[in-house]
Structure formats: C-alpha cells, structure tokens
Short mmCIF file of C-alpha atoms and ligand atoms in Angstrom, two decimals:
data_model
loop_
_atom_site.label_atom_id
_atom_site.label_comp_id
_atom_site.label_asym_id
_atom_site.label_seq_id
_atom_site.Cartn_x
_atom_site.Cartn_y
_atom_site.Cartn_z
CA MET I 3 -2.86 30.07 1.14
CA THR I 4 -0.90 29.25 4.29
CA ASP I 5 2.76 30.26 4.51
CA PHE I 6 3.99 26.75 5.34
CA PHE I 7 5.67 26.08 2.00
CA ASN I 8 6.75 29.70 1.45
CA GLY I 9 9.50 30.01 -1.15
CA ILE I 10 9.12 26.46 -2.46
CA PRO I 11 8.24 26.39 -6.17
CA THR I 12 5.73 24.11 -7.85
CA ILE I 13 7.66 21.03 -8.93
CA LYS I 14 7.89 20.49 -12.68
CA TYR I 15 9.60 17.98 -14.92
CA GLU I 16 12.96 19.41 -16.02
CA GLY I 17 14.71 16.26 -17.21
CA PRO I 18 17.77 14.37 -15.94
CA GLU I 19 20.05 17.38 -16.47
CA ALA I 20 18.02 19.66 -14.17
CA THR I 21 20.16 21.68 -11.77
CA SER I 22 17.49 22.54 -9.19
CA GLU I 23 16.64 20.15 -6.35
CA PHE I 24 13.03 21.25 -6.74
CA ALA I 25 12.43 19.52 -10.06
CA PHE I 26 11.47 16.11 -11.37
CA ARG I 27 14.26 14.49 -13.33
CA HIS I 28 12.32 11.39 -14.36
CA TYR I 29 8.66 11.83 -13.43
CA ASN I 30 7.06 13.43 -16.45
CA PRO I 31 3.28 13.03 -16.00
CA ASP I 32 2.38 13.43 -19.68
CA GLU I 33 5.13 11.22 -21.11
CA MET I 34 3.66 8.20 -22.87
CA VAL I 35 4.86 4.86 -21.53
CA MET I 36 3.52 1.72 -23.24
CA GLY I 37 0.61 3.70 -24.63
CA LYS I 38 -0.41 5.35 -21.37
CA ARG I 39 0.51 8.62 -19.62
CA MET I 40 3.08 8.13 -16.88
CA GLU I 41 0.76 9.76 -14.35
CA ASP I 42 -1.97 7.24 -15.21
CA HIS I 43 0.43 4.32 -14.80
CA LEU I 44 1.82 5.38 -11.44
CA ARG I 45 -1.26 6.95 -9.81
CA PHE I 46 0.73 8.48 -6.92
CA ALA I 47 -0.84 9.28 -3.57
CA VAL I 48 0.35 11.20 -0.49
CA ALA I 49 -0.34 9.43 2.83
CA TYR I 50 -1.93 11.92 5.22
CA TRP I 51 -0.81 10.09 8.37
CA HIS I 52 2.92 10.21 7.77
CA SER I 53 3.08 13.60 6.12
CA PHE I 54 0.70 15.58 8.31
CA ALA I 55 -0.34 13.64 11.42
CA TRP I 56 2.90 11.98 12.52
CA GLU I 57 4.81 14.17 14.95
CA GLY I 58 8.28 12.66 14.66
CA GLY I 59 8.08 10.44 17.73
CA ASP I 60 9.85 7.13 18.23
CA PRO I 61 9.84 4.67 21.18
CA PHE I 62 12.48 6.80 22.95
CA GLY I 63 11.27 10.31 22.36
CA GLY I 64 8.25 12.35 21.43
CA ARG I 65 7.48 15.08 18.96
CA THR I 66 10.36 16.53 16.99
CA PHE I 67 8.33 18.33 14.32
CA ASP I 68 6.92 21.75 14.94
CA ARG I 69 3.83 22.06 12.77
CA PRO I 70 1.35 24.89 13.22
CA TRP I 71 -1.61 22.47 12.87
CA PHE I 72 -0.71 20.13 15.77
CA GLY I 73 -3.53 20.10 18.30
CA ASP I 74 -7.04 18.75 18.78
CA THR I 75 -9.46 21.29 17.35
CA LEU I 76 -11.46 21.40 14.15
CA GLU I 77 -9.83 24.73 13.30
CA LEU I 78 -6.38 23.12 13.39
CA ALA I 79 -7.67 20.13 11.42
CA LYS I 80 -8.77 22.58 8.71
CA LEU I 81 -5.37 24.28 8.73
CA LYS I 82 -3.80 20.82 8.32
CA ALA I 83 -6.10 20.19 5.35
CA ASP I 84 -5.12 23.54 3.81
CA VAL I 85 -1.43 22.65 4.03
CA ALA I 86 -2.06 19.12 2.77
CA PHE I 87 -3.80 20.35 -0.37
CA GLU I 88 -0.96 22.84 -0.88
CA LEU I 89 1.52 19.96 -0.86
CA PHE I 90 -0.65 17.97 -3.30
CA ALA I 91 -0.67 20.98 -5.64
CA LEU I 92 3.08 21.65 -5.33
CA LEU I 93 3.80 18.05 -6.30
CA GLY I 94 0.97 17.63 -8.78
CA GLN I 95 -0.13 14.56 -6.80
CA PRO I 96 -3.18 12.96 -8.38
CA TYR I 97 -4.29 11.21 -5.16
CA PHE I 98 -4.18 11.17 -1.36
CA CYS I 99 -5.12 8.62 1.34
CA PHE I 100 -6.21 9.08 4.94
CA HIS I 101 -7.41 7.43 8.16
CA ASP I 102 -10.24 9.09 10.09
CA ALA I 103 -7.85 9.79 12.98
CA ASP I 104 -5.38 11.63 10.72
CA VAL I 105 -7.84 14.23 9.58
CA ARG I 106 -10.22 14.92 12.49
CA PRO I 107 -9.81 15.46 16.22
CA GLU I 108 -10.98 12.53 18.37
CA GLY I 109 -14.27 13.46 20.04
CA ALA I 110 -15.30 12.81 23.64
CA THR I 111 -17.98 10.43 22.30
CA PHE I 112 -18.50 8.36 19.17
CA ALA I 113 -21.08 10.88 17.96
CA GLU I 114 -18.64 13.74 18.36
CA SER I 115 -15.86 11.88 16.49
CA LYS I 116 -18.33 11.15 13.70
CA TYR I 117 -19.41 14.78 13.54
CA ASN I 118 -15.77 15.89 13.39
CA LEU I 119 -15.06 13.47 10.56
CA GLU I 120 -18.10 14.61 8.60
CA THR I 121 -17.08 18.24 9.06
CA ILE I 122 -13.62 17.60 7.64
CA VAL I 123 -14.98 15.42 4.84
CA ASP I 124 -17.18 18.36 3.80
CA TYR I 125 -14.14 20.60 4.00
CA PHE I 126 -12.16 18.17 1.80
CA GLY I 127 -15.11 18.11 -0.59
CA GLU I 128 -14.98 21.90 -0.97
CA LYS I 129 -11.24 21.83 -1.54
CA MET I 130 -11.54 19.04 -4.11
CA GLU I 131 -13.82 21.23 -6.22
CA THR I 132 -10.81 23.36 -7.15
CA SER I 133 -8.04 20.76 -6.75
CA ASN I 134 -6.88 18.07 -9.21
CA THR I 135 -6.19 15.65 -6.36
CA ARG I 136 -8.64 12.77 -5.83
CA LEU I 137 -9.03 10.25 -3.03
CA LEU I 138 -7.25 6.94 -3.70
CA TRP I 139 -8.48 5.38 -0.49
CA GLY I 140 -9.84 6.00 2.96
CA THR I 141 -9.51 3.80 6.03
CA ALA I 142 -10.28 3.65 9.74
CA ASN I 143 -7.61 3.87 12.39
CA LEU I 144 -8.55 0.89 14.57
CA PHE I 145 -5.18 0.61 16.31
CA THR I 146 -3.98 3.81 18.02
CA HIS I 147 -6.66 4.43 20.65
CA ARG I 148 -6.36 2.33 23.82
CA ARG I 149 -9.83 0.87 23.30
CA TYR I 150 -8.26 -1.17 20.48
CA MET I 151 -5.27 -2.46 22.43
CA SER I 152 -6.61 -6.05 22.29
CA GLY I 153 -7.85 -5.82 18.73
CA ALA I 154 -10.78 -4.27 16.88
CA ALA I 155 -12.74 -6.98 15.01
CA THR I 156 -10.81 -9.66 16.92
CA ASN I 157 -11.27 -8.14 20.37
CA PRO I 158 -12.50 -10.45 23.16
CA ASP I 159 -14.96 -7.67 24.09
CA PRO I 160 -18.03 -7.44 21.80
CA ASP I 161 -18.39 -3.75 22.67
CA VAL I 162 -15.11 -3.08 20.85
CA PHE I 163 -16.27 -5.15 17.85
CA ALA I 164 -19.41 -2.97 17.68
CA TYR I 165 -17.47 0.27 18.13
CA ALA I 166 -15.07 -0.75 15.37
CA GLY I 167 -17.98 -1.69 13.10
CA ALA I 168 -19.64 1.69 13.65
CA THR I 169 -16.32 3.41 12.94
CA VAL I 170 -15.75 1.48 9.70
CA LYS I 171 -19.27 2.43 8.60
CA SER I 172 -18.46 6.11 9.11
CA CYS I 173 -15.18 5.73 7.20
CA ILE I 174 -16.76 3.87 4.24
CA ASP I 175 -19.37 6.65 4.15
CA ALA I 176 -16.62 9.30 4.16
CA THR I 177 -14.63 7.50 1.44
CA SER I 178 -17.71 7.03 -0.70
CA LYS I 179 -18.79 10.66 -0.32
CA LEU I 180 -15.38 11.85 -1.51
CA GLY I 181 -15.42 9.48 -4.50
CA GLY I 182 -12.64 7.30 -3.09
CA GLU I 183 -11.50 4.59 -5.51
CA ASN I 184 -10.75 2.02 -2.80
CA TYR I 185 -11.38 1.35 0.88
CA VAL I 186 -8.52 -0.22 2.87
CA LEU I 187 -8.57 -2.39 5.98
CA TRP I 188 -5.22 -2.86 7.65
CA GLY I 189 -5.62 -5.09 10.71
CA GLY I 190 -3.39 -3.01 12.95
CA ARG I 191 -4.23 -4.77 16.21
CA GLU I 192 -5.80 -7.88 14.68
CA GLY I 193 -3.41 -10.38 16.16
CA TYR I 194 -2.25 -11.40 19.60
CA GLU I 195 0.62 -11.14 22.05
CA THR I 196 0.25 -14.53 23.77
CA LEU I 197 -1.78 -17.62 23.08
CA LEU I 198 -2.16 -18.00 26.86
CA ASN I 199 -5.02 -15.49 26.78
CA THR I 200 -6.17 -15.90 23.19
CA ASP I 201 -8.78 -18.05 21.41
CA LEU I 202 -7.41 -17.70 17.90
CA ALA I 203 -10.12 -19.76 16.22
CA ARG I 204 -12.81 -17.50 17.64
CA GLU I 205 -10.91 -14.34 16.74
CA ARG I 206 -10.49 -15.50 13.15
CA GLN I 207 -14.26 -16.04 12.87
CA GLN I 208 -14.85 -12.54 14.22
CA ALA I 209 -12.48 -11.10 11.62
CA GLY I 210 -14.30 -13.00 8.86
CA ARG I 211 -17.68 -11.71 10.01
CA PHE I 212 -16.36 -8.17 10.29
CA LEU I 213 -14.94 -8.13 6.76
CA THR I 214 -18.17 -9.61 5.41
CA MET I 215 -20.15 -6.81 7.09
CA ALA I 216 -17.85 -4.20 5.52
CA VAL I 217 -18.31 -5.75 2.06
CA GLU I 218 -22.08 -5.96 2.52
CA TYR I 219 -22.29 -2.35 3.63
CA ALA I 220 -20.19 -1.13 0.70
CA HIS I 221 -22.57 -2.93 -1.68
CA LYS I 222 -25.60 -1.61 0.12
CA ILE I 223 -24.62 2.04 -0.26
CA GLY I 224 -23.43 1.50 -3.84
CA PHE I 225 -19.76 2.17 -3.10
CA LYS I 226 -18.02 1.74 -6.45
CA GLY I 227 -14.47 1.31 -5.16
CA THR I 228 -12.46 -1.81 -4.36
CA ILE I 229 -12.18 -3.16 -0.82
CA LEU I 230 -8.55 -3.91 0.02
CA ILE I 231 -6.86 -5.76 2.87
CA GLU I 232 -3.30 -4.73 3.66
CA PRO I 233 -1.22 -7.69 4.87
CA LYS I 234 1.46 -7.18 7.50
CA PRO I 235 3.29 -9.61 9.82
CA GLN I 236 4.63 -9.23 13.35
CA GLU I 237 3.91 -5.57 14.01
CA PRO I 238 2.37 -4.22 16.16
CA SER I 239 1.31 -7.53 17.74
CA LYS I 240 3.60 -10.54 17.91
CA HIS I 241 1.24 -12.59 15.71
CA GLN I 242 -0.68 -10.66 13.06
CA TYR I 243 -3.55 -12.54 11.42
CA ASP I 244 -3.07 -10.91 7.98
CA TYR I 245 0.55 -12.05 7.78
CA ASP I 246 1.13 -11.92 4.03
CA VAL I 247 -0.63 -12.27 0.69
CA ALA I 248 -0.85 -16.07 0.89
CA THR I 249 -2.37 -15.92 4.37
CA VAL I 250 -4.89 -13.29 3.35
CA TYR I 251 -5.90 -15.34 0.30
CA GLY I 252 -6.59 -18.38 2.49
CA PHE I 253 -8.66 -16.20 4.79
CA LEU I 254 -10.66 -14.70 1.91
CA LYS I 255 -11.35 -18.16 0.45
CA ASP I 256 -12.49 -19.40 3.83
CA PHE I 257 -15.12 -16.65 4.07
CA GLY I 258 -16.06 -16.65 0.37
CA LEU I 259 -14.69 -13.14 -0.17
CA GLU I 260 -11.96 -13.86 -2.75
CA ASN I 261 -13.94 -12.14 -5.48
CA GLU I 262 -14.91 -9.19 -3.31
CA VAL I 263 -11.66 -8.15 -1.68
CA LYS I 264 -8.18 -7.54 -3.06
CA VAL I 265 -4.87 -6.68 -1.41
CA ASN I 266 -2.90 -3.50 -0.83
CA ILE I 267 0.73 -4.65 -0.72
CA GLU I 268 3.38 -2.66 1.12
CA GLN I 269 7.10 -2.99 0.39
CA GLY I 270 8.13 -2.86 4.05
CA HIS I 271 5.50 -5.41 5.09
CA ALA I 272 6.67 -7.84 2.41
CA ILE I 273 10.21 -7.53 3.74
CA LEU I 274 9.07 -8.07 7.36
CA ALA I 275 7.28 -11.24 6.20
CA GLY I 276 10.53 -12.55 4.73
CA HIS I 277 9.42 -11.99 1.13
CA SER I 278 10.48 -9.64 -1.62
CA PHE I 279 8.03 -6.95 -2.74
CA GLU I 280 7.87 -8.44 -6.24
CA HIS I 281 7.04 -11.86 -4.80
CA GLU I 282 4.01 -10.50 -2.98
CA ILE I 283 2.82 -8.57 -6.06
CA ALA I 284 3.32 -11.52 -8.40
CA LEU I 285 1.55 -13.89 -6.03
CA ALA I 286 -1.43 -11.56 -5.61
CA ALA I 287 -1.66 -11.08 -9.37
CA SER I 288 -1.56 -14.82 -9.96
CA LEU I 289 -4.39 -15.30 -7.43
CA GLY I 290 -6.47 -12.52 -8.97
CA ILE I 291 -6.37 -10.32 -5.86
CA PHE I 292 -3.79 -7.65 -6.75
CA GLY I 293 -5.19 -4.21 -5.95
CA SER I 294 -2.80 -1.46 -4.95
CA ILE I 295 0.58 -0.78 -3.34
CA ASP I 296 1.97 1.12 -0.40
CA MET I 297 5.35 2.23 -1.69
CA ASN I 298 8.16 2.65 0.81
CA ARG I 299 11.29 0.83 1.88
CA ASN I 300 12.41 -0.83 5.06
CA ASP I 301 15.79 -0.58 6.63
CA TYR I 302 17.24 -4.05 6.07
CA GLN I 303 19.10 -4.08 9.37
CA SER I 304 16.57 -2.78 11.88
CA GLY I 305 13.91 -5.51 11.65
CA TRP I 306 10.92 -3.21 11.97
CA ASP I 307 8.67 -1.18 9.69
CA THR I 308 10.75 1.97 9.06
CA ASP I 309 8.53 3.36 6.27
CA GLN I 310 11.28 5.22 4.41
CA PHE I 311 10.87 6.78 1.01
CA PRO I 312 11.94 4.38 -1.77
CA ASN I 313 15.39 4.80 -3.30
CA ASN I 314 16.40 1.32 -4.39
CA GLY I 315 16.26 1.16 -8.19
CA PRO I 316 16.19 -2.57 -8.93
CA GLU I 317 13.66 -3.22 -6.15
CA VAL I 318 11.27 -0.58 -7.46
CA ALA I 319 11.78 -1.66 -11.07
CA LEU I 320 10.95 -5.29 -10.28
CA ALA I 321 7.80 -4.22 -8.45
CA TYR I 322 6.56 -2.25 -11.46
CA TYR I 323 7.61 -5.07 -13.75
CA GLU I 324 5.16 -7.35 -11.95
CA ILE I 325 2.48 -4.67 -11.86
CA LEU I 326 2.80 -4.08 -15.62
CA LYS I 327 2.72 -7.82 -16.28
CA ALA I 328 -0.49 -7.97 -14.25
CA GLY I 329 -1.98 -5.35 -16.60
CA GLY I 330 -1.30 -2.33 -14.38
CA TYR I 331 -3.58 -0.81 -11.79
CA THR I 332 -7.34 -0.63 -12.15
CA THR I 333 -8.54 1.27 -9.06
CA GLY I 334 -5.17 0.93 -7.29
CA GLY I 335 -2.19 3.23 -7.18
CA THR I 336 1.20 3.98 -5.65
CA ASN I 337 0.60 5.35 -2.15
CA PHE I 338 3.70 6.76 -0.45
CA ASP I 339 3.18 5.11 2.92
CA ALA I 340 6.51 6.67 3.82
CA LYS I 341 7.63 9.15 6.41
CA LEU I 342 10.50 11.52 6.95
CA ARG I 343 13.24 10.64 9.40
CA ARG I 344 12.52 12.44 12.66
CA GLN I 345 15.47 14.82 12.18
CA SER I 346 14.11 16.04 8.83
CA LEU I 347 12.36 19.05 10.26
CA GLU I 348 12.00 21.44 7.35
CA PRO I 349 8.94 21.85 5.12
CA GLU I 350 11.28 21.39 2.16
CA ASP I 351 12.31 17.97 3.52
CA LEU I 352 8.69 16.89 3.13
CA VAL I 353 8.55 18.15 -0.45
CA LEU I 354 11.91 16.71 -1.48
CA ALA I 355 11.12 13.31 0.05
CA HIS I 356 8.15 13.02 -2.28
CA VAL I 357 10.07 14.43 -5.26
CA GLY I 358 12.73 11.74 -4.77
CA GLY I 359 10.17 8.99 -4.27
CA MET I 360 8.22 9.99 -7.37
CA ASP I 361 11.39 10.17 -9.46
CA MET I 362 12.51 6.76 -8.17
CA CYS I 363 9.18 5.22 -9.13
CA ALA I 364 9.27 6.88 -12.56
CA ARG I 365 12.73 5.39 -13.15
CA GLY I 366 11.50 2.01 -11.96
CA LEU I 367 8.53 2.19 -14.29
CA LYS I 368 10.76 3.12 -17.22
CA SER I 369 13.20 0.29 -16.47
CA ALA I 370 10.32 -2.17 -16.16
CA THR I 371 8.86 -1.01 -19.46
CA ALA I 372 12.20 -1.35 -21.19
CA MET I 373 12.61 -4.90 -19.87
CA LEU I 374 9.14 -5.85 -21.06
CA GLU I 375 9.64 -4.27 -24.47
CA ASP I 376 13.01 -5.96 -24.84
CA GLY I 377 11.31 -9.27 -24.04
CA THR I 378 14.44 -11.32 -23.33
CA LEU I 379 13.49 -11.96 -19.72
CA GLU I 380 10.07 -13.31 -20.66
CA GLU I 381 11.54 -15.35 -23.51
CA MET I 382 14.08 -16.95 -21.20
CA ARG I 383 11.42 -17.66 -18.62
CA ALA I 384 9.20 -19.25 -21.25
CA ALA I 385 12.13 -21.29 -22.58
CA ARG I 386 12.65 -22.72 -19.13
CA TYR I 387 9.15 -24.24 -19.23
CA GLU I 388 9.06 -25.24 -22.90
CA GLY I 389 9.10 -28.93 -22.00
CA TRP I 390 5.50 -28.42 -20.90
CA ASP I 391 4.40 -27.27 -24.35
CA SER I 392 3.80 -30.75 -25.77
CA GLU I 393 0.43 -32.47 -25.57
CA ALA I 394 1.92 -35.43 -23.75
CA SER I 395 3.32 -33.29 -20.97
CA GLN I 396 0.10 -31.26 -20.69
CA ALA I 397 -1.75 -34.53 -20.24
CA LEU I 398 0.33 -35.11 -17.11
CA LEU I 399 -1.44 -32.14 -15.53
CA THR I 400 -4.98 -33.00 -16.52
CA ASN I 401 -5.91 -36.58 -15.84
CA ALA I 402 -2.68 -38.44 -15.24
CA THR I 403 -2.13 -40.80 -12.34
CA LEU I 404 0.96 -41.81 -10.47
CA GLU I 405 0.76 -45.20 -12.26
CA HIS I 406 0.80 -43.37 -15.61
CA CYS I 407 3.93 -41.47 -14.49
CA GLU I 408 5.52 -44.81 -13.66
CA ASP I 409 4.55 -46.30 -17.05
CA CYS I 410 6.04 -43.28 -18.88
CA VAL I 411 9.29 -43.35 -16.97
CA ILE I 412 9.76 -47.07 -17.57
CA ALA I 413 8.42 -47.31 -21.13
CA GLN I 414 10.16 -44.16 -22.41
CA GLY I 415 13.27 -44.59 -20.31
CA ILE I 416 12.82 -41.08 -18.86
CA ASP I 417 16.00 -39.90 -17.15
CA PRO I 418 15.78 -36.14 -16.43
CA THR I 419 18.74 -33.95 -17.44
CA PRO I 420 19.33 -30.98 -15.10
CA ARG I 421 19.47 -27.61 -16.89
CA SER I 422 20.96 -24.31 -15.80
CA GLY I 423 18.63 -21.80 -14.10
CA LYS I 424 20.86 -19.02 -15.54
CA GLN I 425 20.34 -16.72 -12.55
CA GLU I 426 23.53 -14.68 -12.98
CA ARG I 427 22.88 -14.16 -16.68
CA LEU I 428 19.39 -12.91 -15.81
CA GLU I 429 20.75 -10.60 -13.12
CA ASN I 430 23.22 -9.18 -15.64
CA LEU I 431 20.34 -8.65 -18.03
CA LEU I 432 18.34 -6.83 -15.32
CA ASN I 433 21.29 -4.54 -14.62
CA ARG I 434 21.38 -3.42 -18.23
CA PHE I 435 18.00 -1.78 -17.71
CA MET I 436 18.78 0.05 -14.46
C1 XLS H 24 1.04 0.30 8.92
C2 XLS H 24 0.24 0.36 7.71
C3 XLS H 24 -0.75 1.51 7.64
C4 XLS H 24 -1.76 1.21 6.58
C5 XLS H 24 -3.05 1.94 6.71
O1 XLS H 24 2.05 -0.36 8.99
O2 XLS H 24 1.11 0.41 6.60
O3 XLS H 24 -0.10 2.71 7.43
O4 XLS H 24 -1.24 1.45 5.31
O5 XLS H 24 -3.67 1.69 7.91
NI1 NI H 25 3.27 -0.10 7.07
NI1 NI H 26 0.58 0.75 4.65
#
C-alpha cells in the first residue's frame, strides 16, 4: 500500500440520506435495474491519463499537482500503477482505460518504449490477479510527442506512418494481453491546420489504410474486443477528419469497415461538434455502430474540450435513455474521460470527483429506466408517426414514384393538416423523472 489516499475510506453505497461525503448516494452496484445489476449496466472506468498522468497544466501555466509518481522512470511508473489500483479499489471501479504514454516512460528509442510498455503491462497483469478491476480499453497516444505534430496515420512523412503503425501494434498487443474489451483509436492529430500545405484526399486514404491494418492485426492475433473510433471535431487541429459520428460512418463505409469498427462517443466532443450527446448516441445506434462512451461534460461557454466530471442530470439521463433503447452496452462502458480542475490539488478531490460522477450516472440511469418503464415518451413518439402504419403509406416507401405521389394527392384530395410536435409537454414529462 502507498500512503497517497491515507485516511480516505472505501466508498460504499449509503443511500440518498448519507451524511458522509465519502459515500455513494445513488450508485448501488448490486441494485437490480431492468433485470440487470447497476454495475453491469454502467460499466464504469477510470481514465489513467486524466487521473494519474495529467499534471494540472493549461496553456498559461504548467504543473500544479504534486504527485510522488511524476517523473520518467519505470520505478515511478510502478508507483503510479500502485496508486491507480488503490483508487480503483477505493471506488470499486470495474474498469480502467489507458494510453501507452500514460503508463510507461518514453524510451530513447522505439525498442526502449516498447520494453517499458511491456514491463508495465506485466506489472498491471500481476496487480489484476488480485484486483476486481478489468481493462475496458487500451489505446496509443499518437498526438503528444512532436513526431506526431503533423499527424500519425495522416502524416505527409511515411516514416511517421510506420512509427505510428508499430506503436499501434504494441498497444493492441498490450490491450489483448490484459484482456481488454475494446481497443480505441482517437485521431488526435489526424487533421490539418491549413489546406495550403495539405493534400486531404491523400491523407484520408492513409487513414483508411491505417485503420484497415489495425483491424487486420486484431483479427490475426485473435483479439476478441471491439475496435472503436472516437470522433472529435476542431481540437487539436483546426480540421479533424473524425469530426462526428456521421462523418466516421461515411469513412467506415468508404473503406468497408462499418461491420468491423464502432464508435466511442464523448459528451464534450459531441458538444464541440454542435450536437447533443444523445443525438450522437442515437445516431450511432441507428447505424449499428454504437460501442462505448467517454463520459464528461464541457463548459458551455469556453468553446473547448474542458473534460469536466458530469453533473447535469437531464443530459446524463437522456444519454442513458438512448443507450438503454439501443439494448445497453455489449463490450462498451462508461469511461470517465474527465479531469479535475487544476486547483483541485488534494487526493480526496480525485476520489470525490469520481464519487460524484458515478452518482450522477446512477441517477441518470435510474431516470432513464423510469422513463422507459413509464412508456409515455415512446408512446407519444410512436403516435407522431402512426400515419405511416397503413399499408398504403408503407407502399410510398417501397416502390412508389413521384408520379404515384402526384396521383394520390390529386385523386384522394390530399391536403396535409399540421399537427403539434408537443415539445413543451414532452419536456415537462422528462422533468417528472429527474
Ligand atoms: C481527447 C480524447 C482522448 C481519447 C483517448 O480529447 O477524448 O482522451 O479519449 O485518446
Ligand atoms: Ni476528449
Ligand atoms: Ni475521450
């Protein structure tokens, strides 16, 4: 045991009336919700990068956190792992997620970086023998190091493409070895700053080839997990190729990967793309590519990816509503891709941030369940489309022609009557479940 979380108790469910801050008021892992344990619905994960690797920097200032594991040695990386698994245990977190760069020191050469990663993966493996926490997903950091400043797969330099490919291989190996349930690719630098120096058609082909190689390799080694792309617009490059769910779907179709790859949808990225979180989830589900979520929230005024812990009830509830309607997660889960504010220095801040996030999600899940069980929302939605229930109207969708539409309108004297969309009534209904 390290002494990092000294004095902080293991967090347990104590119900809404709990008096301690160090308690779950809503997250009760064993509670049955629609026939399934709450823990199995939500499948929470801690994100290693925000909780253990991020130092509290922003564009105007550097490190604010003082963590005993900061530094570039394998010994410190092991200390970081010790503390990480202590946090997982304190919270009863079923999963965690990591990038290679979060968990191992960067080596002087590729071989050294690979050795460092393998060393820490073995260390994780030992810890996982006595821990209840599993790996939700692994990923490669192909965006922080300066070699990736002009992209990884989409770099104009083939050497970078090769280096990124070798790195993804090592990260799929690591994820597979630890029994990871998914492998994520977020195209951090896959985009461009100016078209003046960019051949976007060529870069898109490179990205397609790269993803195909990752899928082929995963099959080859018998990786059982799901490959996920995480869409994000406008950050860090001005134009990001994986802008949103719709863009990613078009890309997957183009390269014949729509049955191989799904999406990991992040709340803050949806907001940056000008969508709501529930829109992105519902769209992915309707296209058959919904995989997993990165749960967080963006500041609605700042215009960048602030990665805060979720605390907006209706937003979270609507997200889980769509997830439940899609049948829930299969290999996916709720990854807290969320970080502390840089003034939140204390170890207990890190614990309480997760406690609050987990409770918020549990409330959202319960509200979503109640709305589904009540059924009014779905009934009213169905009623809105009931005109399509007749055979004649269905025929319009199968083999009708524009001439047929014209015949119907004239022969039957069709003159559409506008009907209320009832938005306020539906919003009032939603509020009853919050
Ligand atoms: C950054 C992304 C990143 C991915 C994993 O905005 O959210 O954290 O989830 O590379
Ligand atoms: Ni993000
Ligand atoms: Ni993310």
